[in-house]
Coordinates of C-alpha atoms and ligand atoms in Angstrom, one line a residue:
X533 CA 62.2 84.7 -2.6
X534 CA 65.7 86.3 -2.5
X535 CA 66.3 89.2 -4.7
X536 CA 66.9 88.2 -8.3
X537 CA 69.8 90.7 -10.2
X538 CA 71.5 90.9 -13.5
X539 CA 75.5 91.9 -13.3
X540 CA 76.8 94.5 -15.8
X541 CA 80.2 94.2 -16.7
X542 CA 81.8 98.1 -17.5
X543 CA 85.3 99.1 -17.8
X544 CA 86.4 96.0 -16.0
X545 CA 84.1 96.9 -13.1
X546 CA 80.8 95.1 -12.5
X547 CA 77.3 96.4 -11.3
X548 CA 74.6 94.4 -9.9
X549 CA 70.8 95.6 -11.2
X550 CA 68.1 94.7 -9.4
X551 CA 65.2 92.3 -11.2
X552 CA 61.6 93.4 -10.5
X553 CA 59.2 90.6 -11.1
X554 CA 55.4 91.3 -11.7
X555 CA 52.4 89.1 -10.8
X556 CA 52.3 88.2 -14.6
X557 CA 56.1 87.2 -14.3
X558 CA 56.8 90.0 -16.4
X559 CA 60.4 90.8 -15.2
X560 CA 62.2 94.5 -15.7
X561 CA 66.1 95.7 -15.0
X562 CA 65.2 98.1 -12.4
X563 CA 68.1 101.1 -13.2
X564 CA 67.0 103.4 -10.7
X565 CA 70.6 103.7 -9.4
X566 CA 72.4 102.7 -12.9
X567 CA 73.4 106.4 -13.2
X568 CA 74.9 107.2 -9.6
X569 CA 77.1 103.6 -9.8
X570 CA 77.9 103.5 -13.2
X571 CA 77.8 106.9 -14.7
X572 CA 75.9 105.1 -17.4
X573 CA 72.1 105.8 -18.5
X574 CA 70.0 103.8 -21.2
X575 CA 69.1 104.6 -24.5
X576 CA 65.8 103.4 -26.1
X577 CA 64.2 105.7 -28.7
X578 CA 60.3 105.8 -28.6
X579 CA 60.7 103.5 -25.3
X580 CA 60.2 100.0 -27.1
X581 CA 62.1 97.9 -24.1
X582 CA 61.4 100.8 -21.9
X583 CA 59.2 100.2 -18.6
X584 CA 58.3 103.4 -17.1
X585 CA 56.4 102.5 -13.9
X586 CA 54.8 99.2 -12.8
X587 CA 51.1 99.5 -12.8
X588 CA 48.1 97.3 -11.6
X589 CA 45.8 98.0 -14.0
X590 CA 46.4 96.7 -17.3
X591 CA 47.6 93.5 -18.3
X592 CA 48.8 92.9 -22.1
X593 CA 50.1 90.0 -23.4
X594 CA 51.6 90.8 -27.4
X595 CA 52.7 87.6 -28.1
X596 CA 49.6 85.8 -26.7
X597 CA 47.1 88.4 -27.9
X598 CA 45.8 88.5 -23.9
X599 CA 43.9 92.0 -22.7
X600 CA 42.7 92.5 -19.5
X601 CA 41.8 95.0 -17.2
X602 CA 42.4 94.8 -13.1
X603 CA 42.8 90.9 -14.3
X604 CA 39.3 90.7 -16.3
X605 CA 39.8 89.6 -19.9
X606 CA 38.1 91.9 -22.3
X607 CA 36.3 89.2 -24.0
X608 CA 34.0 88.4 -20.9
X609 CA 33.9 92.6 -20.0
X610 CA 32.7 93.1 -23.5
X611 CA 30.1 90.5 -23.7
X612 CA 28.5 91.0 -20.2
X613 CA 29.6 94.6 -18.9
X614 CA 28.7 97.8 -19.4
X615 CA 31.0 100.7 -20.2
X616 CA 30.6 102.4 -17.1
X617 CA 30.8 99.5 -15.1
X618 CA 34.0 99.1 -16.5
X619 CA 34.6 102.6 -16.3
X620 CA 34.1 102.2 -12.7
X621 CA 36.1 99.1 -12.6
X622 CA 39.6 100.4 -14.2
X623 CA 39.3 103.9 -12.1
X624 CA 38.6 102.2 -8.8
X625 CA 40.0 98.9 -9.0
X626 CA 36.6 96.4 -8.5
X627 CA 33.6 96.1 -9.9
X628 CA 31.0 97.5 -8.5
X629 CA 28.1 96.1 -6.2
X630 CA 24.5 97.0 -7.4
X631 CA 24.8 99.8 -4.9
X632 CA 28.1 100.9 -5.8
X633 CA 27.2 101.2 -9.2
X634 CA 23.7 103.2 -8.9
X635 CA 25.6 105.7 -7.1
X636 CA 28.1 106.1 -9.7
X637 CA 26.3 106.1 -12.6
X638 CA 23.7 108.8 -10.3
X639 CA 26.5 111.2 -9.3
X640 CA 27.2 111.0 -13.4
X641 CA 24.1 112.0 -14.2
X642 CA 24.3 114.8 -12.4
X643 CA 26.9 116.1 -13.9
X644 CA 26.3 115.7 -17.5
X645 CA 25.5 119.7 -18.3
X646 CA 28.3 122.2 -19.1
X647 CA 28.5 125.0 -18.3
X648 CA 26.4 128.0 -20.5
X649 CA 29.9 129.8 -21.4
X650 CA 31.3 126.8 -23.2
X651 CA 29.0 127.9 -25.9
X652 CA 30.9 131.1 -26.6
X653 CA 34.1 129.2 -26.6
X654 CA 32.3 126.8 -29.1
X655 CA 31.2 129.3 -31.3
X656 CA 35.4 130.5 -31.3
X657 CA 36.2 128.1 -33.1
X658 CA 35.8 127.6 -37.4
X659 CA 32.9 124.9 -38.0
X660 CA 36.2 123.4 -40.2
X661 CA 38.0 123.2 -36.9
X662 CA 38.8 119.4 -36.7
X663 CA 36.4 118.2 -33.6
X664 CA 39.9 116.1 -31.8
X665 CA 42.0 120.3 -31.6
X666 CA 38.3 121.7 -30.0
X667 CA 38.0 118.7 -28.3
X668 CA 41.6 119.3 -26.4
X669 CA 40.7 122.9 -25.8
X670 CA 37.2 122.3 -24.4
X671 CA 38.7 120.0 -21.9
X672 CA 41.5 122.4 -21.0
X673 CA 38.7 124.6 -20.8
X674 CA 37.2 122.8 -17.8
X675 CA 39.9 124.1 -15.5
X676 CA 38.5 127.8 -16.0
X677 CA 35.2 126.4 -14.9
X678 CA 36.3 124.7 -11.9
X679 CA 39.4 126.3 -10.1
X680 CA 39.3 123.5 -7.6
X681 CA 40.5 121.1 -10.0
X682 CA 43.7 122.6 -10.5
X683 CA 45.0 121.3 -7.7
X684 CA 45.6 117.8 -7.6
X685 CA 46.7 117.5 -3.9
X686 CA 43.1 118.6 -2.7
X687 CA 41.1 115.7 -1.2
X688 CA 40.6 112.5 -2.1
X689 CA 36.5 113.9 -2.7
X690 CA 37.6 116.7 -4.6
X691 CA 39.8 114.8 -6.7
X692 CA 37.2 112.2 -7.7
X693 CA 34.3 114.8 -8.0
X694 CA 36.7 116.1 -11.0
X695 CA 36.8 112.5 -12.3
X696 CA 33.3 112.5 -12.0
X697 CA 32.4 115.3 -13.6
X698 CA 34.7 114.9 -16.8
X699 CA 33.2 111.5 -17.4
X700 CA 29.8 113.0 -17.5
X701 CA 31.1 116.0 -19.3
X702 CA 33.1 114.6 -22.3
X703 CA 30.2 113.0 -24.1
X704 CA 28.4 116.4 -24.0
X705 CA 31.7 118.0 -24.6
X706 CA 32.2 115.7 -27.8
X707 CA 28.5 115.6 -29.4
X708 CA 29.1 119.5 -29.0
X709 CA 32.2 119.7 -31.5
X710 CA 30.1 117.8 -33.4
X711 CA 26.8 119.9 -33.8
X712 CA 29.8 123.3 -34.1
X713 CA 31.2 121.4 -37.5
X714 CA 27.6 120.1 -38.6
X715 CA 26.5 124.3 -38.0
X716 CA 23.4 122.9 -36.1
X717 CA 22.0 123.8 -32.1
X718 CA 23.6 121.9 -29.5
X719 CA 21.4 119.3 -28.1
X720 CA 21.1 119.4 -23.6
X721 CA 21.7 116.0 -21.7
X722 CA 19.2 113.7 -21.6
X723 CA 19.2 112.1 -18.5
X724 CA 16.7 109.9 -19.0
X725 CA 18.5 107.8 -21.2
X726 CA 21.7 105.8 -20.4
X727 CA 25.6 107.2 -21.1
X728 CA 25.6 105.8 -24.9
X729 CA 21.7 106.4 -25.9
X730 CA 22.3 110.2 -24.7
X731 CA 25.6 110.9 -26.6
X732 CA 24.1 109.7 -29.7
X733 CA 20.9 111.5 -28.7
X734 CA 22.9 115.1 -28.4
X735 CA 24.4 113.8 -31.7
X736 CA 21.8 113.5 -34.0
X737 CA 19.0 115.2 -32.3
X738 CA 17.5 117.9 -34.1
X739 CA 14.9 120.0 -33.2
X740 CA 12.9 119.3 -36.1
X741 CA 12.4 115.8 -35.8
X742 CA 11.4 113.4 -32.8
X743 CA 14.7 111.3 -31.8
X744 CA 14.0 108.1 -30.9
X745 CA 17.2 106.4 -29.2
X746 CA 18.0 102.9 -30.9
X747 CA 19.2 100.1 -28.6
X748 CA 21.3 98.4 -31.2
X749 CA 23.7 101.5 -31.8
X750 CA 23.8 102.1 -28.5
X751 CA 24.6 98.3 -27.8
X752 CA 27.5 98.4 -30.5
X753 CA 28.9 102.0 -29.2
X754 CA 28.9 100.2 -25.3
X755 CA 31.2 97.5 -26.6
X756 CA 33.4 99.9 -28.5
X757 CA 34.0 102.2 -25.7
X758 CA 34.8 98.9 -23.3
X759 CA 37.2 97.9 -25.8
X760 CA 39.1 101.1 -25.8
X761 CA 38.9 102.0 -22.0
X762 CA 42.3 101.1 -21.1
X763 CA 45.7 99.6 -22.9
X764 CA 48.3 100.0 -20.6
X765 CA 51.2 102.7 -21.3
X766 CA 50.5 103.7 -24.5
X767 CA 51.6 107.0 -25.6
X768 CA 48.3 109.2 -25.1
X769 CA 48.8 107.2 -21.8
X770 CA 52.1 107.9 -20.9
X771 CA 51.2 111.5 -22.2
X772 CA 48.7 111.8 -19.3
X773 CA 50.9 109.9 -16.9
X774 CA 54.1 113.1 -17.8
X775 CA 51.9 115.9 -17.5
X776 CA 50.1 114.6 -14.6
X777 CA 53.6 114.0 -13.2
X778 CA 54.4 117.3 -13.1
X779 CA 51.3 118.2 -10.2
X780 CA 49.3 119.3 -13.2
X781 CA 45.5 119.3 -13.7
X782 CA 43.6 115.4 -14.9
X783 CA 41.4 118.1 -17.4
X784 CA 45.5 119.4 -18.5
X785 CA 46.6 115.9 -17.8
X786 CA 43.7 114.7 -20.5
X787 CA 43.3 117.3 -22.4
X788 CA 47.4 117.1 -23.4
X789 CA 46.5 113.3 -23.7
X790 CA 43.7 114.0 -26.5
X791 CA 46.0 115.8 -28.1
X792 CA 48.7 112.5 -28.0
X793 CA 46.0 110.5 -29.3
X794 CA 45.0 112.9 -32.6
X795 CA 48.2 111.6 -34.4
X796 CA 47.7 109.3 -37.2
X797 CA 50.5 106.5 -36.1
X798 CA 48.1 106.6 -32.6
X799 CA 44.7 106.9 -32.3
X800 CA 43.9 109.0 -35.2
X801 CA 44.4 105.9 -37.4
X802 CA 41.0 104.7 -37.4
X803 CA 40.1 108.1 -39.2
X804 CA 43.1 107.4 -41.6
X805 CA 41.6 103.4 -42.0
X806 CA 38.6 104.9 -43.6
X807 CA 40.3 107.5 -45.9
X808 CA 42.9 104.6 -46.8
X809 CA 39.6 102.3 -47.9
X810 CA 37.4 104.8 -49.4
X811 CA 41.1 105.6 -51.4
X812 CA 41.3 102.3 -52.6
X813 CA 37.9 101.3 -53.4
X814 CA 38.0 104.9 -55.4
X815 CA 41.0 103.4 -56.9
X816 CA 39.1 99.9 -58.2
X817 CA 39.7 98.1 -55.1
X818 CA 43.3 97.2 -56.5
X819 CA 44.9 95.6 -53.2
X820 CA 48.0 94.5 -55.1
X821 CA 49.4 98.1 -55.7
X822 CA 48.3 100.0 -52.2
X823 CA 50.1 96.6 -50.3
X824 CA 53.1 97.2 -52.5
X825 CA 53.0 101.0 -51.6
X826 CA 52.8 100.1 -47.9
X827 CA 55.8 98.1 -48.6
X828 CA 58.1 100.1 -50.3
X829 CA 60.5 102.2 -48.5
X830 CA 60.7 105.2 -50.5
X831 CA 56.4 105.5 -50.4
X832 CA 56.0 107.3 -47.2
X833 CA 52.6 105.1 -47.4
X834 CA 52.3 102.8 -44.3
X835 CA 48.7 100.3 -44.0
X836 CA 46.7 102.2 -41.7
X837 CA 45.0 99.8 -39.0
X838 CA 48.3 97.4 -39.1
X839 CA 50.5 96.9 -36.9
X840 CA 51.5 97.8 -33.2
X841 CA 54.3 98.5 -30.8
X842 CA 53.3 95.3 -28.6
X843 CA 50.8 93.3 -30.2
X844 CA 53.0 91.1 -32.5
X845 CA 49.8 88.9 -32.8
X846 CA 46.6 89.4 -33.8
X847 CA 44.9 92.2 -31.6
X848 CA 42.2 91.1 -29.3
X849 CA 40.1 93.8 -29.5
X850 CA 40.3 93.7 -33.5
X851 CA 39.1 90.2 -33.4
X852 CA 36.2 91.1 -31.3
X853 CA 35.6 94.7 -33.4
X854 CA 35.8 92.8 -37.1
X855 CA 32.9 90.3 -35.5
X856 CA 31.1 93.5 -33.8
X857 CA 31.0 94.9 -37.5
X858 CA 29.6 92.0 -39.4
X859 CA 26.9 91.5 -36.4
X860 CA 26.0 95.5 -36.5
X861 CA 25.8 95.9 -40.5
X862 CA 23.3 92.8 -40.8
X863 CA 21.7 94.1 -37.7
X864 CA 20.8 97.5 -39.4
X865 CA 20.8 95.4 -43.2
X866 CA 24.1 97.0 -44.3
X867 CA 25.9 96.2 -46.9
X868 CA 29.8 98.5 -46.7
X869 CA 31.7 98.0 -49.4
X870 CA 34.2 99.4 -47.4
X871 CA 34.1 96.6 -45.0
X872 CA 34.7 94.1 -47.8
X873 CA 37.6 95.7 -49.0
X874 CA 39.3 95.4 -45.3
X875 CA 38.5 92.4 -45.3
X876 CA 40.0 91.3 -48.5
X877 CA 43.1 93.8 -47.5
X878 CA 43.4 91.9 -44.2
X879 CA 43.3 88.2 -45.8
X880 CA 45.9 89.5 -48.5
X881 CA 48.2 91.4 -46.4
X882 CA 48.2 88.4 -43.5
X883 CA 49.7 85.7 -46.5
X884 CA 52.4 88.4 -47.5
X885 CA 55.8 87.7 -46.2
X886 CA 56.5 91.7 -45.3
X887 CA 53.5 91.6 -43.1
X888 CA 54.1 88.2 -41.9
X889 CA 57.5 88.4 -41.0
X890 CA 57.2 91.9 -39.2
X891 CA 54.1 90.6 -37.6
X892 CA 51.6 93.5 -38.6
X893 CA 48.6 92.3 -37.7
X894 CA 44.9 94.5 -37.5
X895 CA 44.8 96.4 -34.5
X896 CA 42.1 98.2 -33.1
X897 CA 41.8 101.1 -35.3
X898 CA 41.3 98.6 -38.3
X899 CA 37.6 97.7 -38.3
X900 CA 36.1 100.4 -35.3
X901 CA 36.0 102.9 -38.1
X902 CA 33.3 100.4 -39.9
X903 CA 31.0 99.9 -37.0
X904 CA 31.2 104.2 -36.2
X905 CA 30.3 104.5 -39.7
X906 CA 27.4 102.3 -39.5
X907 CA 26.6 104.0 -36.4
X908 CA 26.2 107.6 -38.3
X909 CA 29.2 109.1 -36.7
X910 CA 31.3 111.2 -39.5
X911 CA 35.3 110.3 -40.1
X912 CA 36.5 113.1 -38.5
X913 CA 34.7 112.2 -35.3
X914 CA 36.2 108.9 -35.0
X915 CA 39.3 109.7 -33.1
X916 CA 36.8 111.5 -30.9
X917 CA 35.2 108.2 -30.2
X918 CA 38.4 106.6 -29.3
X919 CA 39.1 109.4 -26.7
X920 CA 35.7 108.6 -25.0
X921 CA 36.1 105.3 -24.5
X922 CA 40.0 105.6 -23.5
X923 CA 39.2 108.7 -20.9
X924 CA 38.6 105.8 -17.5
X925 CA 42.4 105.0 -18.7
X926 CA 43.5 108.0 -18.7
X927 CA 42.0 108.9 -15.3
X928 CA 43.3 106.0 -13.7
X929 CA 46.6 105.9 -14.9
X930 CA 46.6 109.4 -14.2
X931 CA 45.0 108.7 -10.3
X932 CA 47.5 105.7 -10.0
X933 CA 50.9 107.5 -10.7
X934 CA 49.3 110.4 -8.1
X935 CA 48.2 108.2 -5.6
X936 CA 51.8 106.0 -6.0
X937 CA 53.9 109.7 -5.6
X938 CA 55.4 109.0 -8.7
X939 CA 58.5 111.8 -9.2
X940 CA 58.2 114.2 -12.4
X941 CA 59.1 112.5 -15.2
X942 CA 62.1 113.5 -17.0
X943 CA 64.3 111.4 -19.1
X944 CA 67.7 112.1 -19.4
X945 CA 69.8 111.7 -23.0
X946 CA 72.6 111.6 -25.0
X947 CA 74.4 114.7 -25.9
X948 CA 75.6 114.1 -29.6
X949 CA 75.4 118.3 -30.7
X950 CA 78.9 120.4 -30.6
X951 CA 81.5 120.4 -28.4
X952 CA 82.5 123.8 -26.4
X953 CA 83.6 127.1 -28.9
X954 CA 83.8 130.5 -28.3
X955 CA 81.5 133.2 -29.2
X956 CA 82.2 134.8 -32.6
X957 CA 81.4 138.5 -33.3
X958 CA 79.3 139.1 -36.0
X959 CA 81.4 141.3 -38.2
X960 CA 83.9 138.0 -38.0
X961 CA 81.2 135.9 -39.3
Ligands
SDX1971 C1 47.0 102.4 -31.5 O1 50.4 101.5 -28.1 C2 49.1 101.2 -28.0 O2 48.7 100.5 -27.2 C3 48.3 102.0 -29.0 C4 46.8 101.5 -29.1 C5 46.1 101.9 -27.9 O3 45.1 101.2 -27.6 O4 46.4 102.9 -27.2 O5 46.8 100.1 -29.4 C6 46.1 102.2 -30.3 O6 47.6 103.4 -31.6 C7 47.0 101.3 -32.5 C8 48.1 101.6 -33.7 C9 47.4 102.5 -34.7 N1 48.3 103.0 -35.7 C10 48.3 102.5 -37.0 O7 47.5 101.7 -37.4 C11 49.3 103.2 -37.9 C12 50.0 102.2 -38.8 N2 50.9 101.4 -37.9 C13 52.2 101.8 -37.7 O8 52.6 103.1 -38.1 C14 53.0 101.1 -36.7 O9 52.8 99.7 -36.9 C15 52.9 101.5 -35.3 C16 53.1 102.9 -35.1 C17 51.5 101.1 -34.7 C18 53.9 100.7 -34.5 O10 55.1 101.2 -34.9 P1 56.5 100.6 -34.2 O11 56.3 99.7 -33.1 O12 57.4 101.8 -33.9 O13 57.1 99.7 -35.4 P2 58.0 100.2 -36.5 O14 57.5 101.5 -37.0 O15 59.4 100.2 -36.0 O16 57.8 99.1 -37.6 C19 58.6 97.9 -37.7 C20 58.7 97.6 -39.1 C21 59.2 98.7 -40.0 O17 59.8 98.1 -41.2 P3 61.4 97.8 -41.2 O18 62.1 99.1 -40.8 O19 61.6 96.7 -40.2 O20 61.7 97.3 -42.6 O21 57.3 97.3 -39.7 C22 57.0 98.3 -40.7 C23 58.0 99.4 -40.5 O22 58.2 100.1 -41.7 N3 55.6 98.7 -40.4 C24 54.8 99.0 -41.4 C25 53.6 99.3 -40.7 N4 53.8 99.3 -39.4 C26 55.1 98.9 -39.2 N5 54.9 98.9 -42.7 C27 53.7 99.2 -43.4 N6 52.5 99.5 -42.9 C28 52.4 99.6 -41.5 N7 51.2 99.9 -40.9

């Protein structure tokens, strides 16, 4: 098919621009060579209309509310897959045969211990410490522990054992930050017990009591972490994609992603969804007055869980989440008023014409909080959860712009400070 363009007319001159097209007939001004014809370069704060590489391994649709990863919906991944199968699927690009799997999940297993000195880096940090900032250093950490990783041009086998080992290492990394806030003995890997069942084993294990490992948390917690494995070039994403772009580390590459992901507008909403609910249920559940807040201009308030930079439809994975959450609280015969009052919030805010007309829908963040609540796991710990199950995103975004040879990243911008002026002594101040 020929080449498809767009002309841009400047100063009586005009410049062709090449039109990529993508196998979802998703179609993109490539301006690669904007600059050198025109001496023009875009603008596009926060990168809304913005594509910054072309990617095969997230599809999202906003308008249709479509998510699918290496072209498998989520909806059919959540129901039948596991996380690490889908782990394995986003990072490598198939799913894996029986064999394929075994070995992945083995070399996994093998991995899941840290190393003795992370302790005394542990025990560094305030038991107030908020788990996502020790989180972001443990990672970082990793690099001390294994020098080979720094180097991201080693071999193919070096690279992936690094990809291997912070996949094993991040839910012992993450039940750690845990136990250092709760003050109690870090729990060891259990590798007896499948990925889920021994996070939430080092979790809540204590050595006074047996543990026994309960197949419905770790059922819900498998679904969660599927549903927030990947989500195209989002900005913890596009965080791992510019550091990685710069021949650093994946453990700086992710660690500088966790970090991306803390912020409240970003992943750390679903911890600010629960403190929103609990804040209006403590404030009589009056609906009326926190959706005016969220509408008002001059309330710095916004409705935590609503919504996002592409979805402008309902969220997929929210849909699937809210039903997740009514399944798992009758499951375990809970009743959360919290989970009532999103509900009510949602059915409100969906027949208000602010929300309505600047299609803010639930996203993700809205009802996860719910189910890691049911599932024992403390607010501050939620963000946590979200970087565990976004981490086979991160690595394969990250391994994707490597193996492309993707150049540093480095926007340019628009000069709008002062012009040229001399230097002023002091004493003519
Ligand atoms: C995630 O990108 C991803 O894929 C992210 C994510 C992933 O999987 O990686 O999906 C995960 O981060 C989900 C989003 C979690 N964040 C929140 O729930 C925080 C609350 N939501 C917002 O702050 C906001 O909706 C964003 C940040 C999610 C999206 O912001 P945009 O795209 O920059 O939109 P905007 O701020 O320009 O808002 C457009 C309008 C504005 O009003 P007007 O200026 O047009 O009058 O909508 C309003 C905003 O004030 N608005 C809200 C609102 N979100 C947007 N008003 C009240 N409450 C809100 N939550």
């Amino acid at each position: 098919m020929a080449e498809q363009h767009a002309e841009l007319h400047f100063e009586g001159k005009v410049y062709k621009i090449p039109v990529v097209e993508g196998t979802e007939n998703e179609k993109a001004l490539d301006i690669g060579k904007l600059r050198a014809q025109s001496g023009l370069i875009t603008l596009d704060y926060g990168y809304k209309n913005t594509g910054a590489t072309t990617s095969a391994i997230t599809f999202l649709d906003g308008e249709k509310g479509i998510l699918r990863y290496r072209g498998y919906s989520i909806e059919e991944l959540a129901e039948h897959s596991s996380f690490l199968e889908t782990a394995y699927l986003i990072i490598y690009g198939e799913l894996p045969t029986k064999d394929e799997y075994s070995q992945f999940v083995g070399d996994i297993t093998k991995h899941t211990m840290v190393h003795e000195e992370v302790k005394s880096i542990l025990d560094g940090f305030p038991s107030k410490a908020h788990p996502m900032g020790v989180l972001s250093s443990l990672i970082g950490a990793l690099t001390a522990f294994y020098p080979n990783s720094l180097d991201p041009n080693r071999s193919g086998e070096e690279v992936n054992t690094s990809i291997i080992r912070i996949l094993a290492k991040l839910p012992t990394l993450a039940a750690w930050t845990y136990k250092n806030e709760k003050g109690q003995p870090v729990n060891y890997p259990d590798n007896s017990l499948d990925y889920c069942s021994n996070f939430l084993k080092m979790m809540y294990a204590v050595p006074t009591d047996k543990y026994e490992p309960d197949a419905l948390l770790s059922d819900a917690l498998n679904k969660l972490l599927i549903l927030h494995a990947d989500h195209e070039q989002n900005c913890s994403t596009s965080t791992v994609r510019i550091v990685g772009s710069s021949h650093a580390s994946l453990y700086s590459s992710v660690s500088a992603g966790v970090s991306a992901l803390w912020g409240p507008l970003h992943g750390g909403a679903n911890q600010a969804v629960i403190e929103m609910l609990e804040a209006i249920k403590e404030d009589g559940g009056n609906l009326a007055k926190w959706i005016a807040k969220a509408k008002d201009k001059n309330d710095p308030f916004r409705m935590m869980g609503f919504g996002h930079r592409v979805y402008k439809n309902f969220d997929p994975r929210a849909k699937i989440i809210k039903k997740a959450a009514d399944n798992v609280l009758e499951k375990l015969g809970v009743h959360d008023p919290v989970l009532d009052i999103a509900k009510q919030l949602e059915e409100v805010a969906l027949k208000d014409e602010y929300f309505v007309s600047r299609s803010l829908y639930p996203n993700v963040d809205f009802y996860s909080g719910i189910i890691y609540r049911a599932l024992g796991i403390p607010t501050q710990m939620f963000t946590v959860m979200f970087a565990m199950g976004r981490l086979p995103g991160w690595i394969a975004q990250w391994k994707e712009m490597r193996e492309n040879n993707e150049p540093i990243g480095r926007p340019r911008q628009v000069y709008t400070g002062r012009t040229q002026r001399s230097f002023v002594k002091m004493s003519d101040r």
